[in-house]
CSV table of C-alpha atoms in Angstrom, one decimal:
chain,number,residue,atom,x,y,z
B,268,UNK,CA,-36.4,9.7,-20.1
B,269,UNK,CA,-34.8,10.0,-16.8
B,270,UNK,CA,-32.5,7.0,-15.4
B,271,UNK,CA,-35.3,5.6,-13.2
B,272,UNK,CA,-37.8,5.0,-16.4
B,273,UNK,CA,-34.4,4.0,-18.3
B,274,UNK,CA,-33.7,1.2,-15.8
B,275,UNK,CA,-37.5,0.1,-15.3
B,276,UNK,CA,-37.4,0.0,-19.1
B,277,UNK,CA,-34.1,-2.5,-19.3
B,278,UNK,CA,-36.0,-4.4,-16.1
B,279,UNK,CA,-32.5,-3.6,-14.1
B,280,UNK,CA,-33.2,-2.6,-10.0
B,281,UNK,CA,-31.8,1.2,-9.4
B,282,UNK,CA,-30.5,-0.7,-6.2
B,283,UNK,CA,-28.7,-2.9,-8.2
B,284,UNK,CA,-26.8,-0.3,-10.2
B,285,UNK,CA,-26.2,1.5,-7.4
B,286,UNK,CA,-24.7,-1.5,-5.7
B,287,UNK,CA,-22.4,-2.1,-8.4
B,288,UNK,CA,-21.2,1.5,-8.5
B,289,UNK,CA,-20.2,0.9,-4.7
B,290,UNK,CA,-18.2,-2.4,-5.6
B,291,UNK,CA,-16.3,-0.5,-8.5
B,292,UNK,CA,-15.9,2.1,-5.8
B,293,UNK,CA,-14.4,-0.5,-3.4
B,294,UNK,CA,-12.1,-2.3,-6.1
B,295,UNK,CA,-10.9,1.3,-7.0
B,296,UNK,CA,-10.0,1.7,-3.0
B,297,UNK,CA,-8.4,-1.5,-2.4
B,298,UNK,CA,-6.2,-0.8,-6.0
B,299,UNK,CA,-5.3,2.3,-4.8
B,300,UNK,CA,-4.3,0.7,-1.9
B,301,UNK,CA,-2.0,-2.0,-3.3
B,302,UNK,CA,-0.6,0.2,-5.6
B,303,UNK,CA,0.8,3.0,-2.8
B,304,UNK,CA,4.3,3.2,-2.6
B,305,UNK,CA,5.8,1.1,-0.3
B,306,UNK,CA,9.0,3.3,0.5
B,307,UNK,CA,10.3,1.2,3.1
B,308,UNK,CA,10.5,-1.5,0.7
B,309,UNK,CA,12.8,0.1,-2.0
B,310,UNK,CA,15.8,-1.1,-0.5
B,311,UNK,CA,15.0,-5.0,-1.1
B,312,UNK,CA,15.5,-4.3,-4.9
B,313,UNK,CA,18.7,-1.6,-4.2
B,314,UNK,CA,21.1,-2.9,-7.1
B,315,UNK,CA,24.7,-3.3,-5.8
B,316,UNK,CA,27.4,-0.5,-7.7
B,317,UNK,CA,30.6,-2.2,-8.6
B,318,UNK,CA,33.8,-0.1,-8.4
B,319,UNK,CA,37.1,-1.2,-9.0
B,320,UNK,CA,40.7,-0.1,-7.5
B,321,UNK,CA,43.5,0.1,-9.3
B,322,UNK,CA,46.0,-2.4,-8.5
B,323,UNK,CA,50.3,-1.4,-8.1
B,324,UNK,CA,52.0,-3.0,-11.4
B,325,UNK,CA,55.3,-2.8,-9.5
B,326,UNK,CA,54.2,-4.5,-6.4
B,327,UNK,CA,54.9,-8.7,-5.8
B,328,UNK,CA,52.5,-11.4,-5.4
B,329,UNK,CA,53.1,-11.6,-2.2
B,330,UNK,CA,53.5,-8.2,-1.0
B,331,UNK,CA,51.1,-5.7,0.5
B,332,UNK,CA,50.0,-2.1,0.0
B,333,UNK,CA,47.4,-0.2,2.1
B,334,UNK,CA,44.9,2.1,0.2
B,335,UNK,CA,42.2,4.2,1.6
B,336,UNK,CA,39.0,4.4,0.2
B,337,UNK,CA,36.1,7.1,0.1
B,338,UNK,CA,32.3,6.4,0.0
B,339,UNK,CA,30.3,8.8,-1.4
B,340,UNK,CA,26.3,9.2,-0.7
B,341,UNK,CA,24.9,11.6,-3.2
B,342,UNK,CA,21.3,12.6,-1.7
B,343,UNK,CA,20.6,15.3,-4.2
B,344,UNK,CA,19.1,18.5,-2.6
B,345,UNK,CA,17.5,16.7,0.4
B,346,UNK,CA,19.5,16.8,3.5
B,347,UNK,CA,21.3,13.2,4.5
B,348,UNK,CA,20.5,11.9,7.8
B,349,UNK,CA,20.7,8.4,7.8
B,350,UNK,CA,22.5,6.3,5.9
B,351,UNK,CA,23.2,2.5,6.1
B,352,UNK,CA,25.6,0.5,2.9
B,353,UNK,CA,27.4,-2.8,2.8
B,354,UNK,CA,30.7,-3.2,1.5
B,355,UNK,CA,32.5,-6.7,0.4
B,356,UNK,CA,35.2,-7.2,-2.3
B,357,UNK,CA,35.1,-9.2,-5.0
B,358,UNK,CA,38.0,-11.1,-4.3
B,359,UNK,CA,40.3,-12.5,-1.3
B,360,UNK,CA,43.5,-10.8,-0.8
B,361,UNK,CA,42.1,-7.8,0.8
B,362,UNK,CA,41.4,-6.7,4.3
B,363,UNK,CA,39.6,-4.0,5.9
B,364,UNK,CA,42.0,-2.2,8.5
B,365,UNK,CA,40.6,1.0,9.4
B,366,UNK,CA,37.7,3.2,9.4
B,367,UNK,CA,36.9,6.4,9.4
B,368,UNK,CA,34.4,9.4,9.5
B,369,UNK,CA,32.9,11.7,6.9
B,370,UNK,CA,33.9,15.3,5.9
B,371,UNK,CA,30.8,16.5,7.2
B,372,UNK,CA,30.3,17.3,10.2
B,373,UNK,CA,26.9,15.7,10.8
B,374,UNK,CA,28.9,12.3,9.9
B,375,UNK,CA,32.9,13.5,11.2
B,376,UNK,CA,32.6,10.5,13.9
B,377,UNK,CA,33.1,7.0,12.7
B,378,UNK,CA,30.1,5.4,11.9
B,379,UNK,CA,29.0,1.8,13.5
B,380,UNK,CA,30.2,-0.9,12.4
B,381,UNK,CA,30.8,-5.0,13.5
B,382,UNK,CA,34.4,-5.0,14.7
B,383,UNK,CA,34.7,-8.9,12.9
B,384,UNK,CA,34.5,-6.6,10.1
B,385,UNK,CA,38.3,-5.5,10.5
B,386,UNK,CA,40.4,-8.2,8.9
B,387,UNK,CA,37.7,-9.4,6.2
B,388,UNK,CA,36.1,-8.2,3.0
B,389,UNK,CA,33.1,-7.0,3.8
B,390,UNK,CA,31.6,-4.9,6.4
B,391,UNK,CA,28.6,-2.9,7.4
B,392,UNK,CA,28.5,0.8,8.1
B,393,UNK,CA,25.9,2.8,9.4
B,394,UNK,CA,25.4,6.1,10.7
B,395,UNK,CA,22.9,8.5,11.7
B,396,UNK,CA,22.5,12.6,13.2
B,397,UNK,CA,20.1,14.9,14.4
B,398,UNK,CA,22.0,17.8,14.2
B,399,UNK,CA,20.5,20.9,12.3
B,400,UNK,CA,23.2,20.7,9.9
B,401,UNK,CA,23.3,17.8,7.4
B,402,UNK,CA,25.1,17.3,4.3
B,403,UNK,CA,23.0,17.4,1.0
B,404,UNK,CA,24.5,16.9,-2.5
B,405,UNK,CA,27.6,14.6,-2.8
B,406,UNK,CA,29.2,14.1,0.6
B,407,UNK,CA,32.1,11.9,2.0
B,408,UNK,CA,30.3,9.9,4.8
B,409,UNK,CA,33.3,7.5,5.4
B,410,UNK,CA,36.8,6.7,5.1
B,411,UNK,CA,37.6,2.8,4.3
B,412,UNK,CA,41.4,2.0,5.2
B,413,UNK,CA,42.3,-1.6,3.1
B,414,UNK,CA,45.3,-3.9,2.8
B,415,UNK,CA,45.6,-5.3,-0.2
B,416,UNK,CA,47.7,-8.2,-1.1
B,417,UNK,CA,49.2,-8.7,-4.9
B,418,UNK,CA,49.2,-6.0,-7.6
B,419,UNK,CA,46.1,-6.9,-9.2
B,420,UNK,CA,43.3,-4.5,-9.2
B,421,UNK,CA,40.3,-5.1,-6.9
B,422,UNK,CA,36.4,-4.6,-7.2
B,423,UNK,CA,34.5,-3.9,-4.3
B,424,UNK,CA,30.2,-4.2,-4.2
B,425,UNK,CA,28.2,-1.8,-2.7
B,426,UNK,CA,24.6,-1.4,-2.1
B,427,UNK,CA,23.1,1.4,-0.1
B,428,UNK,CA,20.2,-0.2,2.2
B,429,UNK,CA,19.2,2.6,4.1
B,430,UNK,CA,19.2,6.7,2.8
B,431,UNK,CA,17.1,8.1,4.6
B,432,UNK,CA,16.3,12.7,5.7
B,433,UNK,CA,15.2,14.4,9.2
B,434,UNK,CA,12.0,12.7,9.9
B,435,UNK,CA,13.6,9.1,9.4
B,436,UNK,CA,11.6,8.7,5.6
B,437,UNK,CA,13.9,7.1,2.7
B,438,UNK,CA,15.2,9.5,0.3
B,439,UNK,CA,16.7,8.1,-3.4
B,440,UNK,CA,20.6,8.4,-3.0
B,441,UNK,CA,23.3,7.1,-4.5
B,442,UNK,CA,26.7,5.6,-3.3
B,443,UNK,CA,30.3,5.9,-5.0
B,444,UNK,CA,33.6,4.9,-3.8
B,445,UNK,CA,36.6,6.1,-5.2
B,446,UNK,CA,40.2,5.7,-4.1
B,447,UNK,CA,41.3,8.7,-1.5
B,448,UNK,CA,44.2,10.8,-2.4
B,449,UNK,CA,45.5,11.0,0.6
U,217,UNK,CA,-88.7,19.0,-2.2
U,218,UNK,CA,-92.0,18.1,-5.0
U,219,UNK,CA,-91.3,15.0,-7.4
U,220,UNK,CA,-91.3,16.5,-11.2
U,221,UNK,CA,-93.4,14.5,-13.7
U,222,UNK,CA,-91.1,12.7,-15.4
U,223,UNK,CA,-90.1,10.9,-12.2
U,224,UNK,CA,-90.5,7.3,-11.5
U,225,UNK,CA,-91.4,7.1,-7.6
U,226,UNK,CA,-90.0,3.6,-7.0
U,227,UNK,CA,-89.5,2.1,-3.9
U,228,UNK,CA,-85.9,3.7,-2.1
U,229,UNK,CA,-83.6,0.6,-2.2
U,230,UNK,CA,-81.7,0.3,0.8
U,231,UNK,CA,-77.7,0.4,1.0
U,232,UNK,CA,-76.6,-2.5,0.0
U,233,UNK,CA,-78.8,-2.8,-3.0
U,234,UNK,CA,-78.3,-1.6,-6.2
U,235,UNK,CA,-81.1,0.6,-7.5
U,236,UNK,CA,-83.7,-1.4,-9.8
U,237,UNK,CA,-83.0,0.8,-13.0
U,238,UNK,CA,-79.6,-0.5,-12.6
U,239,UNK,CA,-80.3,-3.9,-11.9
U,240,UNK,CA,-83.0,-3.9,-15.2
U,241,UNK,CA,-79.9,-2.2,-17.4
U,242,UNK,CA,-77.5,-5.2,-16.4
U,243,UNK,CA,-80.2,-7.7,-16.9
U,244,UNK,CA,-80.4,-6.4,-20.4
U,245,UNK,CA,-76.9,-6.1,-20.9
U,246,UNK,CA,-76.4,-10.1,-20.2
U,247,UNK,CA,-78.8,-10.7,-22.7
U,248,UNK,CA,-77.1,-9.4,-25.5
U,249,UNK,CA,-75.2,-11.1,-27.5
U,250,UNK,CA,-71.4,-9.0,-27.6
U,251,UNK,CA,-69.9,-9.4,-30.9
U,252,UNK,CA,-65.7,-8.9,-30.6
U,253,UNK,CA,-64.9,-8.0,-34.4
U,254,UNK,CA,-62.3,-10.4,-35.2
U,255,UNK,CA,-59.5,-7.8,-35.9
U,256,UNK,CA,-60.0,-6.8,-32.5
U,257,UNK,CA,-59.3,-10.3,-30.9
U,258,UNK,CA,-56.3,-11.1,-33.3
U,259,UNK,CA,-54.7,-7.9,-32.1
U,260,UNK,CA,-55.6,-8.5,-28.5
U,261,UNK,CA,-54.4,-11.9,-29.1
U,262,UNK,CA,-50.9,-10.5,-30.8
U,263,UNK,CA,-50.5,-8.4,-27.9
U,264,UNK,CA,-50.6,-11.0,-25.1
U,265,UNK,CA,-48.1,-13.1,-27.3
U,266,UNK,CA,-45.3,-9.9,-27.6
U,267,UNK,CA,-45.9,-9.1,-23.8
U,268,UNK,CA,-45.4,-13.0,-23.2
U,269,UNK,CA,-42.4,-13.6,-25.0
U,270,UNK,CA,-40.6,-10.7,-23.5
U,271,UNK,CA,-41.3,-11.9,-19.9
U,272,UNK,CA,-38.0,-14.6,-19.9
U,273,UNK,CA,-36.1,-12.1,-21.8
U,274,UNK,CA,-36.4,-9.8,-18.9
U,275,UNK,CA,-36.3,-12.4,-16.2
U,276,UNK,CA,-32.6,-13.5,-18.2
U,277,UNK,CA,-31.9,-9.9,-18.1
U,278,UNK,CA,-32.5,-9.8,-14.8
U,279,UNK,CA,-30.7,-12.5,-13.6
U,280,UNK,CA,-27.7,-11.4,-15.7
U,281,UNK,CA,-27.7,-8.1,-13.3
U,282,UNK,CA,-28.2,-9.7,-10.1
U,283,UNK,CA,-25.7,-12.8,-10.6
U,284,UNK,CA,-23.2,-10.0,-11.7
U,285,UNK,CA,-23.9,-7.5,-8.9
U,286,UNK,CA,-23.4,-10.7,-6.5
U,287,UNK,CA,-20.5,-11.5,-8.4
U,288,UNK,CA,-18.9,-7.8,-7.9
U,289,UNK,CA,-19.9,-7.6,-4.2
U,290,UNK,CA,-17.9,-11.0,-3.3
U,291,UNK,CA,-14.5,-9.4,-5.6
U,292,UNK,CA,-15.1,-6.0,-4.2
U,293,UNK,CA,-15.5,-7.2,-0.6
U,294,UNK,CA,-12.4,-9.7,-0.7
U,295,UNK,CA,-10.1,-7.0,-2.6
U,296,UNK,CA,-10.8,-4.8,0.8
U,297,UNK,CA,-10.3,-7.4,2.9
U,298,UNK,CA,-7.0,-9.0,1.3
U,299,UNK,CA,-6.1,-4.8,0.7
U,300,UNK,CA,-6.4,-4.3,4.9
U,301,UNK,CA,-4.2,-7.4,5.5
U,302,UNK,CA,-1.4,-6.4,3.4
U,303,UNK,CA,-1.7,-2.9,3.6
U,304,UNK,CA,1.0,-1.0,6.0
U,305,UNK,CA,-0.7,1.7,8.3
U,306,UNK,CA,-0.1,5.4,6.9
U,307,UNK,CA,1.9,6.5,9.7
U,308,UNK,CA,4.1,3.2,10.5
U,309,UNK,CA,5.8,5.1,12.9
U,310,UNK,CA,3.2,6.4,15.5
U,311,UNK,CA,1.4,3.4,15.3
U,312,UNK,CA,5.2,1.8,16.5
U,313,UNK,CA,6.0,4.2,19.4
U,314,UNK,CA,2.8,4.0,20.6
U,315,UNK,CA,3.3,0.2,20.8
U,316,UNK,CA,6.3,-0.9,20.7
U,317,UNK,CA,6.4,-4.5,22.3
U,318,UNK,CA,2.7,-5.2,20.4
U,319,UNK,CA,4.8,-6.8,17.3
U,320,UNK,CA,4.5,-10.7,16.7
U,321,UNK,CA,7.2,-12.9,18.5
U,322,UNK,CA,8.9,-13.3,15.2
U,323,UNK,CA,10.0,-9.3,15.1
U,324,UNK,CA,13.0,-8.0,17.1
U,325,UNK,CA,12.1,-5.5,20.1
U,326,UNK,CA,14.9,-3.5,18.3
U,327,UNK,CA,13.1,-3.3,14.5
U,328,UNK,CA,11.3,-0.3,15.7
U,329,UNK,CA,9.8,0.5,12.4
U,330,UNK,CA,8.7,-3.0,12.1
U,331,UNK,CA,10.3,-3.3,9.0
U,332,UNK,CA,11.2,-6.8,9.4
U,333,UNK,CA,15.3,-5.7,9.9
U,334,UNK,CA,17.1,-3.9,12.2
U,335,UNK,CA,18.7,-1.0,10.4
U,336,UNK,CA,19.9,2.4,11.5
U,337,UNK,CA,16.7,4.0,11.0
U,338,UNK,CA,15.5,2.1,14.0
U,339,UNK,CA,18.3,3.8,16.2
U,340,UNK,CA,17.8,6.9,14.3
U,341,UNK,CA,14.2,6.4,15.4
U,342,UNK,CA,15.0,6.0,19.3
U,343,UNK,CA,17.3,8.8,19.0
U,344,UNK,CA,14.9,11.3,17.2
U,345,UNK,CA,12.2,10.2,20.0
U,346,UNK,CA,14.7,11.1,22.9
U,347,UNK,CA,15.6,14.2,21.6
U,348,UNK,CA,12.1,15.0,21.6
U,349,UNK,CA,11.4,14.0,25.2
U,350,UNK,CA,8.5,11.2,23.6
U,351,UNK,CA,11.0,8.0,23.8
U,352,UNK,CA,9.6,5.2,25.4
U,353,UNK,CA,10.9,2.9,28.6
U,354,UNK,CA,10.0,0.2,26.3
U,355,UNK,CA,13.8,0.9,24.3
U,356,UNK,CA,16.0,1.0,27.3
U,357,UNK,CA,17.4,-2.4,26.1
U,358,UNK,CA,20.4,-2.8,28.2
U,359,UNK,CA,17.8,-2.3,30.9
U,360,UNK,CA,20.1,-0.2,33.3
U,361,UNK,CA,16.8,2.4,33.8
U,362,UNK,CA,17.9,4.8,31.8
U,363,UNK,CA,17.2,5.0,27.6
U,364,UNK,CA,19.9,6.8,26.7
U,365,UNK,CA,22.5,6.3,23.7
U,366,UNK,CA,24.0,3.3,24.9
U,367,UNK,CA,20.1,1.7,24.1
U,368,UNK,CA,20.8,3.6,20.9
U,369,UNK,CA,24.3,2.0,19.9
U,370,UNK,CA,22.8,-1.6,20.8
U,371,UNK,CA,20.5,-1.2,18.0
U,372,UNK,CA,23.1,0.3,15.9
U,373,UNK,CA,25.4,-2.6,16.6
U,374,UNK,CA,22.3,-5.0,15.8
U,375,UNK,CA,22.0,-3.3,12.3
U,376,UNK,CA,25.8,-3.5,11.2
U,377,UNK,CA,25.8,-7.2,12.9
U,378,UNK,CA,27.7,-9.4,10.1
């Protein structure tokens, strides 16, 4: 018994089955659709990484120290063009006094950053290249020079917003900071 | 052509009449009285009430199908619908450089991936365009006449703004 007799038989319209074989067609599409990857979206949920300084048991309340600090972007195998973080510590008693570039080449120049930022806690950097040669793996994009006040230790935040290769697409990359030996 | 023997020569009836032998039979025929063998009209009769009852079946069948291929059309045609408004274009950033300024009010002239913030990929954008010789007069947003990387480092400075 072929479909046709089959549907005459159940009194069901071959138009009508074939309609509804296009709607579940069209709900497929419009899922597929909704569930595509939004890349541009992943930084919304980025979670923060919290790394903490060691403080100077010998130093006074009221004294100061300076410390530089290293942030690390680790971009796996794909080449880093792009990157984009925020930085803020925890706590008052610390101040942003310097900044510098990467060891990279791509990233040697300082990247941008809101000069209200020197003097606070919490800054912005950014940087970008379109040279051939980009850093891939785990690579020192930036040098943070801090004051800090009092010998406690200090935590700092930081998310990365922005990781991103050649052709300006978001890669997954992760961001470290540990404290320079200079 | 001879008549045989056996032949009744009868008057030819014209078109529209029927031919008397057949008229004569179907005289006969009404007068006889049919007898339908009562096994015959209780079957007859048991058919006509199966093929009855299954007439609402099918029509409640039938109704089933249609309300829900209405039913799927209306979901399947809002899911599309609701899928185009929220759905991004697959290549964001053509459809961007091709039009920069044709972003609502509420969107910064510098969010060149219309991402809804400024971040470095929008310079990075502008900078990958002009090395490429495609950038547009659109970005020169210090509006000197040239788009060059000062037009770059405002959007840069927009994206590390505290």
């Amino acid at each position: 018994m072929n479909h046709r007799t089959e549907c005459r038989r159940l009194g069901i319209p071959l138009s009508w089955i074939a309609l509804m074989i296009l709607d579940a067609g069209l709900v497929v599409m419009a899922i597929g659709q909704d569930s595509r990857p939004d890349v541009l979206s992943q930084d919304a949920d980025r979670p923060a990484t919290v790394t903490q300084i060691d403080g100077a048991g010998d130093q006074g309340r009221e004294d100061v120290r300076f410390e530089a600090i290293d942030v690390f972007v680790d971009s796996g195998a794909v080449p880093l063009a792009a990157f984009q973080f925020e930085m803020q510590s925890r706590r008052p008693g610390v101040e942003i006094v310097g900044i510098e570039g990467g060891e990279h080449a791509a990233f040697a120049e300082p990247p941008y950053y809101d000069p209200r930022a020197m003097n606070n806690n919490r800054v912005i950097l950014a940087a970008f290249s379109t040279a051939d040669e980009l850093p891939s793996g785990r690579s020192r994009v930036a040098r943070v020079h801090v004051q800090f006040q009092g010998p406690e230790p200090h935590k700092f935040e930081t998310r990365l917003d922005v990781s991103a290769t050649t052709d300006g697409k978001p890669i997954p990359a992760t961001i470290s900071l540990t404290k320079a030996t200079l | 052509m001879m008549d045989s023997p056996n032949h009744v020569n009868r008057a030819k009836p014209s078109d529209d009449e029927l031919p008397e032998v057949v008229v004569d039979a179907l005289r006969q025929a009404d007068d006889m009285k049919l007898a339908v063998p009562p096994e015959v009209d209780r079957t007859i009769l048991r058919d006509a009430h199966r093929h009855l009852e299954s007439i609402p079946r099918m029509a409640r069948r039938r109704r089933m199908f249609r309300t829900l291929a209405a039913v799927s059309s209306v979901c399947a045609v809002l899911l599309v619908v609701v899928a185009l408004q929220t759905g991004e274009p697959p290549d964001r950033q053509l459809a961007q450089e091709s039009a920069p300024f044709a972003a609502p009010a509420d969107i910064s002239p510098k969010d060149i991936d219309r991402n809804g913030s400024v971040d470095i990929l929008d310079a990075f954008a502008i900078a990958r365009q002009l090395e490429s010789g495609h950038a547009s007069h659109h970005w020169d947003f210090n509006q000197d006449g040239n788009l060059n990387e000062d037009d770059i480092r405002l959007v840069a400075m927009d994206a590390v703004m505290l």
